[in-house]
Amino acid sequence: MVLSAAIASPLAARLPRREALQTVAGRAGRLFGAAVRADALSADLGFRSAVSRECGIITPEIEWKWAYLEPQQGHLDFAAADRLADFARVAGKRIHGHALLWHRSIPPWASAVLADRPDWILVRRFLSSVMPRYGDVAFTWDVVNEPVEVGAGPDGLRRSLYHQAFGPDYIERAFEDARMLAPTAALFINEFGIDHDLPEENEKRLLLLRLLERLKKKGVPIDGLGIQAHLDLAKQPYFREAALADFLNDVGSLGLQVRISELDVREANPLQPVADRDAQVAQAVGRYLGVALANRAVGSVTCWGLSDRYSWLSSWGRPAGLNRGLPLDSDFNLKPMANILNVAFASLINSA
Ligand code: XIL
C-alpha cells in the first residue's frame, strides 16, 4: 500500500512544515474537519487556534444533541450550541449538524412521552427549533444516527425508541421534515461498525445498503451516508481494502455522497513506546483513507476530535493513559497521523 509505505519511511517524520489539513484537503477537492466541544474551544486558546488552523468544517461533539439541548421539556438551552455556531461564523467554518435523531440522545422526559403516547409533533418540534436556527452555518446534517443493528429484525433496523414509537417509517418522516426545514442542506444517515471484514460488520454493511436502496427507491430526500470509522487497532487484521472499496462503490452508485464522519483510532496496546503507537495509528489511517479517498463520492473527512487532549477515547476509562488516536497530541503537536492525512490528500492532487 502506497500510503502505509509513506508513513513507515523515515521521510514521513521529516516532512517539511506542511500546509494546514483543511488547505491540502481543499486542494484535493475535499473537506477536512473535526468534532469539537464548546467548552474546550472557549477555555483553551491553543486548542482553538489549532482548530482554526486545521479545520474547514466542525461537528458539534455533544451540544446539538436533543438530550443536551432540551434536558427539560420546553426549556431549550442553546447557550453552548450557539457558542459553537458563533465560533464557526466568525472563523469562516461550516458546521456539520449532528445528530438529530439518535437513540442515545433522547432526553429522559421525551423517552417517557414517546414510550407512552407517541406523537411525531414532539420530534418535529425539536427539528424545527434547531435546523432553521443554524441554517446559515450548517450545510450538512446527520438526520438519523446509527439506525441499523444486526439481528434486530428482518428490516435490519435497530429497535430504538423511534422505531418502537413510529415503526420503520420514522426514518423517512425525519428526512422529509428535515428537507422542509433545510431545503439546501445535504442530509445524511450516519453509521458505525461497518469498516472491517468481520461477519457482523459484513452483515451490517449489507443491511445498511438495503436500507439506503429502499429509501432512494421511495424518493426519500437523503443525500448521503456518514461512515463513522472509529477504527480499532485490534481489528486491523480484519481490514480488507476490497470490502470497503466495494461498499463505497455500491453507495456511490445509488447517487449518494459519503463522509468519513468520526475518524479516530482506538489503540490495542498503550504500553508500547510512543513512536510505535503513533506509527500503528497512522498506518491504520493510511490504509483506510487510501481506499476511502480513492472514491470520488467521499467528499470529506472529519476526525472525532483534533487533539488527544480532548478525545472521547481518552476520557472514557482508559487507565493506561491517553489514547493517541487523533492527528495532534495533547500538546497540539502534529503526529504521524496528521502527516498521513496530509499525504493522503496530497496524493490526490498529485495524481489529478
Ligand atoms: C460521543 C461523544 O464523543 C461523547 O463525548 C458523548 O458523551 C457521547 O457521544 N457516535 C456518535 C457520536 O455518533 O455522537 C458519539 O459521540 C460517538 C459515537
Short mmCIF file of C-alpha atoms and ligand atoms in Angstrom, two decimals:
data_model
loop_
_atom_site.label_atom_id
_atom_site.label_comp_id
_atom_site.label_asym_id
_atom_site.label_seq_id
_atom_site.Cartn_x
_atom_site.Cartn_y
_atom_site.Cartn_z
CA MET A 1 0.00 0.00 0.00
CA VAL A 2 1.50 3.30 -1.04
CA LEU A 3 0.27 5.30 1.92
CA SER A 4 1.45 2.79 4.53
CA ALA A 5 4.85 2.81 2.92
CA ALA A 6 4.95 6.59 3.09
CA ILE A 7 4.37 6.59 6.83
CA ALA A 8 6.71 3.75 7.56
CA SER A 9 9.57 5.55 5.87
CA PRO A 10 11.72 7.95 7.89
CA LEU A 11 10.77 10.57 5.34
CA ALA A 12 7.33 10.93 6.87
CA ALA A 13 8.86 12.04 10.14
CA ARG A 14 10.94 14.68 8.35
CA LEU A 15 8.19 16.21 6.26
CA PRO A 16 8.74 19.96 5.98
CA ARG A 17 6.30 22.31 7.65
CA ARG A 18 3.22 21.31 5.84
CA GLU A 19 0.06 23.08 4.81
CA ALA A 20 -2.92 23.03 7.15
CA LEU A 21 -5.05 19.94 6.70
CA GLN A 22 -8.03 21.97 5.52
CA THR A 23 -5.83 23.58 2.86
CA VAL A 24 -4.38 20.42 1.40
CA ALA A 25 -7.82 18.76 1.58
CA GLY A 26 -9.29 21.74 -0.25
CA ARG A 27 -6.70 21.47 -3.00
CA ALA A 28 -7.74 17.84 -3.37
CA GLY A 29 -11.39 18.92 -3.69
CA ARG A 30 -12.26 17.56 -0.25
CA LEU A 31 -13.05 18.99 3.18
CA PHE A 32 -11.26 18.26 6.42
CA GLY A 33 -12.61 18.83 9.91
CA ALA A 34 -13.04 17.62 13.45
CA ALA A 35 -15.65 17.22 16.14
CA VAL A 36 -15.17 19.81 18.85
CA ARG A 37 -16.74 20.74 22.15
CA ALA A 38 -17.74 24.28 23.02
CA ASP A 39 -16.16 24.14 26.49
CA ALA A 40 -12.75 23.20 25.08
CA LEU A 41 -12.99 25.88 22.39
CA SER A 42 -13.80 28.57 24.93
CA ALA A 43 -11.35 27.60 27.64
CA ASP A 44 -8.31 26.56 25.65
CA LEU A 45 -6.72 29.07 23.31
CA GLY A 46 -4.16 26.60 22.00
CA PHE A 47 -6.93 24.23 21.04
CA ARG A 48 -8.97 26.98 19.46
CA SER A 49 -6.12 28.10 17.26
CA ALA A 50 -5.33 24.50 16.24
CA VAL A 51 -8.97 24.04 15.21
CA SER A 52 -8.97 27.37 13.36
CA ARG A 53 -5.81 26.41 11.53
CA GLU A 54 -6.52 22.80 10.58
CA CYS A 55 -10.29 22.52 10.15
CA GLY A 56 -12.61 23.70 7.41
CA ILE A 57 -15.65 22.03 8.98
CA ILE A 58 -16.58 21.26 12.55
CA THR A 59 -19.05 18.87 14.10
CA PRO A 60 -20.55 19.73 17.49
CA GLU A 61 -19.49 16.74 19.59
CA ILE A 62 -22.40 16.90 22.05
CA GLU A 63 -24.01 20.34 22.12
CA TRP A 64 -26.53 19.93 19.30
CA LYS A 65 -27.96 16.65 20.56
CA TRP A 66 -31.51 16.65 21.82
CA ALA A 67 -30.76 15.45 25.37
CA TYR A 68 -28.21 18.22 25.72
CA LEU A 69 -30.39 20.97 24.21
CA GLU A 70 -33.65 20.20 25.96
CA PRO A 71 -32.98 18.47 29.27
CA GLN A 72 -36.41 19.58 30.45
CA GLN A 73 -39.44 19.72 28.23
CA GLY A 74 -39.89 23.15 26.72
CA HIS A 75 -36.67 24.54 28.20
CA LEU A 76 -34.31 24.67 25.26
CA ASP A 77 -30.86 25.84 26.24
CA PHE A 78 -28.89 26.96 23.19
CA ALA A 79 -26.02 28.64 25.05
CA ALA A 80 -23.27 26.11 24.23
CA ALA A 81 -24.74 25.24 20.84
CA ASP A 82 -24.76 28.91 19.88
CA ARG A 83 -21.17 29.36 21.02
CA LEU A 84 -20.09 26.70 18.52
CA ALA A 85 -22.16 28.29 15.77
CA ASP A 86 -20.73 31.73 16.54
CA PHE A 87 -17.19 30.38 16.50
CA ALA A 88 -17.86 28.85 13.10
CA ARG A 89 -19.41 32.05 11.72
CA VAL A 90 -16.55 34.25 12.90
CA ALA A 91 -13.80 31.81 11.87
CA GLY A 92 -15.37 31.08 8.49
CA LYS A 93 -16.01 27.39 9.17
CA ARG A 94 -19.00 25.37 8.17
CA ILE A 95 -20.80 23.10 10.61
CA HIS A 96 -21.93 19.55 10.12
CA GLY A 97 -25.11 19.32 12.23
CA HIS A 98 -25.01 16.26 14.49
CA ALA A 99 -27.18 14.40 15.40
CA LEU A 100 -30.92 14.99 15.09
CA LEU A 101 -32.39 11.54 15.76
CA TRP A 102 -30.11 9.30 17.83
CA HIS A 103 -31.43 6.63 20.17
CA ARG A 104 -28.73 7.54 22.70
CA SER A 105 -29.55 11.22 22.94
CA ILE A 106 -33.26 11.36 23.59
CA PRO A 107 -33.93 13.36 26.78
CA PRO A 108 -35.46 11.17 29.52
CA TRP A 109 -38.68 13.19 29.56
CA ALA A 110 -39.08 12.66 25.78
CA SER A 111 -38.32 8.95 26.12
CA ALA A 112 -41.14 8.69 28.65
CA VAL A 113 -43.57 10.51 26.35
CA LEU A 114 -42.54 8.55 23.24
CA ALA A 115 -42.91 5.24 25.06
CA ASP A 116 -46.29 6.20 26.44
CA ARG A 117 -48.14 8.21 23.74
CA PRO A 118 -46.04 8.53 20.60
CA ASP A 119 -46.67 11.81 18.84
CA TRP A 120 -44.50 12.85 15.90
CA ILE A 121 -45.13 16.50 16.80
CA LEU A 122 -42.58 16.08 19.56
CA VAL A 123 -39.84 15.14 17.08
CA ARG A 124 -40.92 17.77 14.58
CA ARG A 125 -40.85 20.48 17.23
CA PHE A 126 -37.25 19.60 18.06
CA LEU A 127 -36.17 19.60 14.41
CA SER A 128 -37.93 22.94 13.89
CA SER A 129 -36.19 24.52 16.83
CA VAL A 130 -32.69 23.51 15.74
CA MET A 131 -32.41 23.33 11.97
CA PRO A 132 -33.54 26.85 10.95
CA ARG A 133 -31.55 28.40 13.80
CA TYR A 134 -28.32 27.21 12.21
CA GLY A 135 -29.41 27.28 8.57
CA ASP A 136 -26.73 29.83 7.67
CA VAL A 137 -23.81 27.82 9.01
CA ALA A 138 -24.83 24.13 8.92
CA PHE A 139 -24.67 22.86 5.38
CA THR A 140 -24.94 19.15 6.15
CA TRP A 141 -26.86 17.23 8.84
CA ASP A 142 -26.95 13.79 10.38
CA VAL A 143 -30.70 13.32 10.35
CA VAL A 144 -30.66 9.76 11.68
CA ASN A 145 -27.69 8.37 13.57
CA GLU A 146 -27.00 4.63 13.91
CA PRO A 147 -30.32 3.21 12.66
CA VAL A 148 -29.02 -0.25 11.71
CA GLU A 149 -28.46 -3.20 14.02
CA VAL A 150 -27.57 -6.76 13.10
CA GLY A 151 -30.09 -9.27 14.45
CA ALA A 152 -32.70 -6.66 15.35
CA GLY A 153 -35.30 -7.82 12.86
CA PRO A 154 -35.83 -8.59 9.18
CA ASP A 155 -35.71 -4.91 8.18
CA GLY A 156 -32.25 -4.56 9.76
CA LEU A 157 -33.40 -1.56 11.77
CA ARG A 158 -32.40 -1.02 15.37
CA ARG A 159 -35.38 -1.36 17.69
CA SER A 160 -34.84 2.14 19.05
CA LEU A 161 -37.48 4.17 20.78
CA TYR A 162 -38.13 5.90 17.46
CA HIS A 163 -38.72 2.55 15.78
CA GLN A 164 -40.95 1.36 18.60
CA ALA A 165 -42.96 4.56 18.60
CA PHE A 166 -43.37 5.19 14.87
CA GLY A 167 -42.37 1.99 13.08
CA PRO A 168 -39.73 1.77 10.34
CA ASP A 169 -41.11 4.83 8.55
CA TYR A 170 -39.71 7.11 11.24
CA ILE A 171 -36.63 7.44 9.04
CA GLU A 172 -38.42 8.83 6.01
CA ARG A 173 -40.58 11.09 8.17
CA ALA A 174 -37.45 12.56 9.71
CA PHE A 175 -35.84 13.14 6.31
CA GLU A 176 -38.98 14.73 4.88
CA ASP A 177 -39.23 17.15 7.78
CA ALA A 178 -35.52 17.88 7.62
CA ARG A 179 -35.76 18.67 3.90
CA MET A 180 -38.57 21.16 4.55
CA LEU A 181 -36.60 22.81 7.32
CA ALA A 182 -33.26 22.92 5.49
CA PRO A 183 -34.07 22.86 1.77
CA THR A 184 -30.50 23.27 0.55
CA ALA A 185 -28.60 21.24 3.15
CA ALA A 186 -27.26 17.76 2.44
CA LEU A 187 -28.98 15.19 4.66
CA PHE A 188 -27.21 12.08 5.94
CA ILE A 189 -27.62 8.78 7.72
CA ASN A 190 -24.59 8.18 9.92
CA GLU A 191 -23.49 4.66 10.92
CA PHE A 192 -20.73 2.82 12.76
CA GLY A 193 -19.29 -0.68 12.80
CA ILE A 194 -19.01 -1.22 9.03
CA ASP A 195 -15.28 -0.93 8.40
CA HIS A 196 -13.91 -4.46 8.65
CA ASP A 197 -14.18 -7.85 7.04
CA LEU A 198 -15.80 -9.44 10.07
CA PRO A 199 -19.08 -11.40 9.93
CA GLU A 200 -21.09 -8.87 11.94
CA GLU A 201 -19.68 -5.88 10.07
CA ASN A 202 -20.20 -7.53 6.67
CA GLU A 203 -23.81 -8.22 7.58
CA LYS A 204 -24.27 -4.67 8.81
CA ARG A 205 -22.93 -3.17 5.57
CA LEU A 206 -25.45 -5.27 3.69
CA LEU A 207 -28.37 -4.24 5.91
CA LEU A 208 -27.35 -0.61 5.58
CA LEU A 209 -27.09 -0.86 1.82
CA ARG A 210 -30.58 -2.41 1.66
CA LEU A 211 -31.91 0.46 3.76
CA LEU A 212 -30.29 3.08 1.53
CA GLU A 213 -31.68 1.34 -1.56
CA ARG A 214 -35.19 1.31 -0.09
CA LEU A 215 -35.00 5.00 0.81
CA LYS A 216 -33.71 6.02 -2.62
CA LYS A 217 -36.36 3.92 -4.36
CA LYS A 218 -39.08 5.60 -2.34
CA GLY A 219 -37.76 9.05 -3.19
CA VAL A 220 -36.84 9.91 0.39
CA PRO A 221 -34.73 13.11 0.40
CA ILE A 222 -31.48 11.59 1.61
CA ASP A 223 -28.20 12.88 0.17
CA GLY A 224 -25.56 10.76 1.76
CA LEU A 225 -24.05 8.32 4.19
CA GLY A 226 -21.68 9.14 7.02
CA ILE A 227 -19.27 6.35 7.90
CA GLN A 228 -18.09 6.91 11.45
CA ALA A 229 -14.81 4.99 11.03
CA HIS A 230 -13.97 4.60 14.69
CA LEU A 231 -11.01 2.37 13.87
CA ASP A 232 -9.57 -0.10 16.33
CA LEU A 233 -6.01 -1.44 16.12
CA ALA A 234 -7.18 -4.78 17.49
CA LYS A 235 -9.28 -5.16 14.33
CA GLN A 236 -6.54 -4.24 11.84
CA PRO A 237 -6.02 -7.87 10.78
CA TYR A 238 -9.62 -7.80 9.54
CA PHE A 239 -9.35 -4.65 7.47
CA ARG A 240 -9.63 -5.67 3.85
CA GLU A 241 -9.31 -2.94 1.23
CA ALA A 242 -11.64 -4.61 -1.27
CA ALA A 243 -14.53 -4.92 1.20
CA LEU A 244 -14.55 -1.19 1.90
CA ALA A 245 -13.95 -0.25 -1.73
CA ASP A 246 -16.88 -2.39 -2.92
CA PHE A 247 -19.18 -0.93 -0.31
CA LEU A 248 -18.23 2.63 -1.26
CA ASN A 249 -18.88 1.82 -4.91
CA ASP A 250 -22.31 0.45 -4.05
CA VAL A 251 -23.23 3.51 -2.01
CA GLY A 252 -21.87 5.89 -4.63
CA SER A 253 -23.80 4.17 -7.39
CA LEU A 254 -27.02 4.98 -5.54
CA GLY A 255 -26.13 8.61 -6.17
CA LEU A 256 -25.24 9.22 -2.53
CA GLN A 257 -22.36 11.25 -1.12
CA VAL A 258 -20.16 9.75 1.57
CA ARG A 259 -18.50 11.46 4.52
CA ILE A 260 -15.94 9.83 6.76
CA SER A 261 -17.57 11.35 9.79
CA GLU A 262 -15.89 10.34 13.07
CA LEU A 263 -12.41 9.04 12.28
CA ASP A 264 -10.22 8.07 15.23
CA VAL A 265 -8.20 5.04 16.27
CA ARG A 266 -8.57 3.03 19.45
CA GLU A 267 -5.22 1.63 20.46
CA ALA A 268 -4.67 -2.03 21.26
CA ASN A 269 -1.59 -1.71 23.44
CA PRO A 270 -0.93 1.69 25.04
CA LEU A 271 2.10 0.32 26.92
CA GLN A 272 4.31 0.26 23.81
CA PRO A 273 6.80 3.06 23.04
CA VAL A 274 5.04 6.19 21.81
CA ALA A 275 6.76 6.13 18.41
CA ASP A 276 5.47 2.60 17.75
CA ARG A 277 1.99 3.51 18.88
CA ASP A 278 1.89 6.57 16.65
CA ALA A 279 3.19 4.62 13.67
CA GLN A 280 0.47 1.97 14.10
CA VAL A 281 -2.26 4.58 14.38
CA ALA A 282 -1.00 6.37 11.28
CA GLN A 283 -0.72 3.15 9.34
CA ALA A 284 -4.32 2.19 10.10
CA VAL A 285 -5.49 5.64 8.97
CA GLY A 286 -3.34 5.47 5.85
CA ARG A 287 -4.77 2.14 4.81
CA TYR A 288 -8.31 3.30 5.44
CA LEU A 289 -8.02 6.64 3.65
CA GLY A 290 -6.11 5.06 0.78
CA VAL A 291 -9.32 3.22 -0.04
CA ALA A 292 -11.85 5.83 1.03
CA LEU A 293 -10.38 8.85 -0.75
CA ALA A 294 -9.87 6.89 -3.94
CA ASN A 295 -13.64 7.06 -4.31
CA ARG A 296 -14.92 10.43 -5.58
CA ALA A 297 -18.14 10.03 -3.59
CA VAL A 298 -16.13 10.57 -0.40
CA GLY A 299 -16.17 14.34 -0.09
CA SER A 300 -14.91 14.92 3.43
CA VAL A 301 -13.00 13.50 6.35
CA THR A 302 -13.86 14.53 9.91
CA CYS A 303 -11.91 13.24 12.89
CA TRP A 304 -13.72 12.66 16.19
CA GLY A 305 -11.66 15.32 17.90
CA LEU A 306 -8.48 17.01 16.72
CA SER A 307 -6.15 16.55 19.69
CA ASP A 308 -5.63 13.67 22.11
CA ARG A 309 -6.27 16.19 24.88
CA TYR A 310 -9.96 16.09 24.00
CA SER A 311 -10.79 12.59 22.79
CA TRP A 312 -13.75 10.53 23.89
CA LEU A 313 -11.33 7.56 23.74
CA SER A 314 -9.16 9.09 26.44
CA SER A 315 -11.83 10.22 28.81
CA TRP A 316 -13.79 7.01 28.74
CA GLY A 317 -11.87 4.96 31.30
CA ARG A 318 -8.51 4.18 29.77
CA PRO A 319 -6.29 3.53 32.78
CA ALA A 320 -3.03 3.23 30.83
CA GLY A 321 -3.02 6.90 29.85
CA LEU A 322 -4.17 8.89 26.91
CA ASN A 323 -5.25 7.19 23.75
CA ARG A 324 -3.21 8.61 20.85
CA GLY A 325 -5.79 8.13 18.12
CA LEU A 326 -6.10 11.69 16.77
CA PRO A 327 -3.90 13.85 14.47
CA LEU A 328 -2.49 16.13 17.21
CA ASP A 329 -1.07 15.04 20.56
CA SER A 330 -2.29 16.51 23.83
CA ASP A 331 0.14 19.46 23.46
CA PHE A 332 -1.13 20.11 19.93
CA ASN A 333 1.98 18.78 18.22
CA LEU A 334 1.41 17.11 14.89
CA LYS A 335 1.74 13.35 14.96
CA PRO A 336 2.32 10.82 12.19
CA MET A 337 -1.46 10.57 11.84
CA ALA A 338 -1.51 14.23 10.75
CA ASN A 339 1.27 13.50 8.29
CA ILE A 340 -0.56 10.58 6.79
CA LEU A 341 -3.74 12.62 6.42
CA ASN A 342 -1.66 15.20 4.65
CA VAL A 343 -0.04 12.63 2.40
CA ALA A 344 -3.43 11.04 1.65
CA PHE A 345 -4.94 14.34 0.48
CA ALA A 346 -1.77 15.47 -1.27
CA SER A 347 -1.51 12.24 -3.25
CA LEU A 348 -4.90 13.01 -4.80
CA ILE A 349 -3.64 16.36 -6.02
CA ASN A 350 -0.50 14.86 -7.49
CA SER A 351 -2.41 12.13 -9.27
CA ALA A 352 -5.09 14.50 -10.64
C1 XIL B 1 -19.99 10.79 21.83
C2 XIL B 1 -19.19 11.93 22.42
O1 XIL B 1 -17.88 11.91 21.92
C3 XIL B 1 -19.17 11.79 23.91
O2 XIL B 1 -18.50 12.89 24.49
C4 XIL B 1 -20.63 11.75 24.39
O3 XIL B 1 -20.66 11.61 25.74
C5 XIL B 1 -21.36 10.61 23.73
O4 XIL B 1 -21.29 10.75 22.34
N1 XIL B 1 -21.01 8.04 17.69
C6 XIL B 1 -21.58 9.28 17.53
C7 XIL B 1 -21.17 10.39 18.42
O5 XIL B 1 -22.33 9.50 16.57
O6 XIL B 1 -22.18 11.33 18.65
C8 XIL B 1 -20.62 9.88 19.73
O7 XIL B 1 -20.10 10.98 20.46
C9 XIL B 1 -19.57 8.83 19.49
C10 XIL B 1 -20.16 7.65 18.76
#
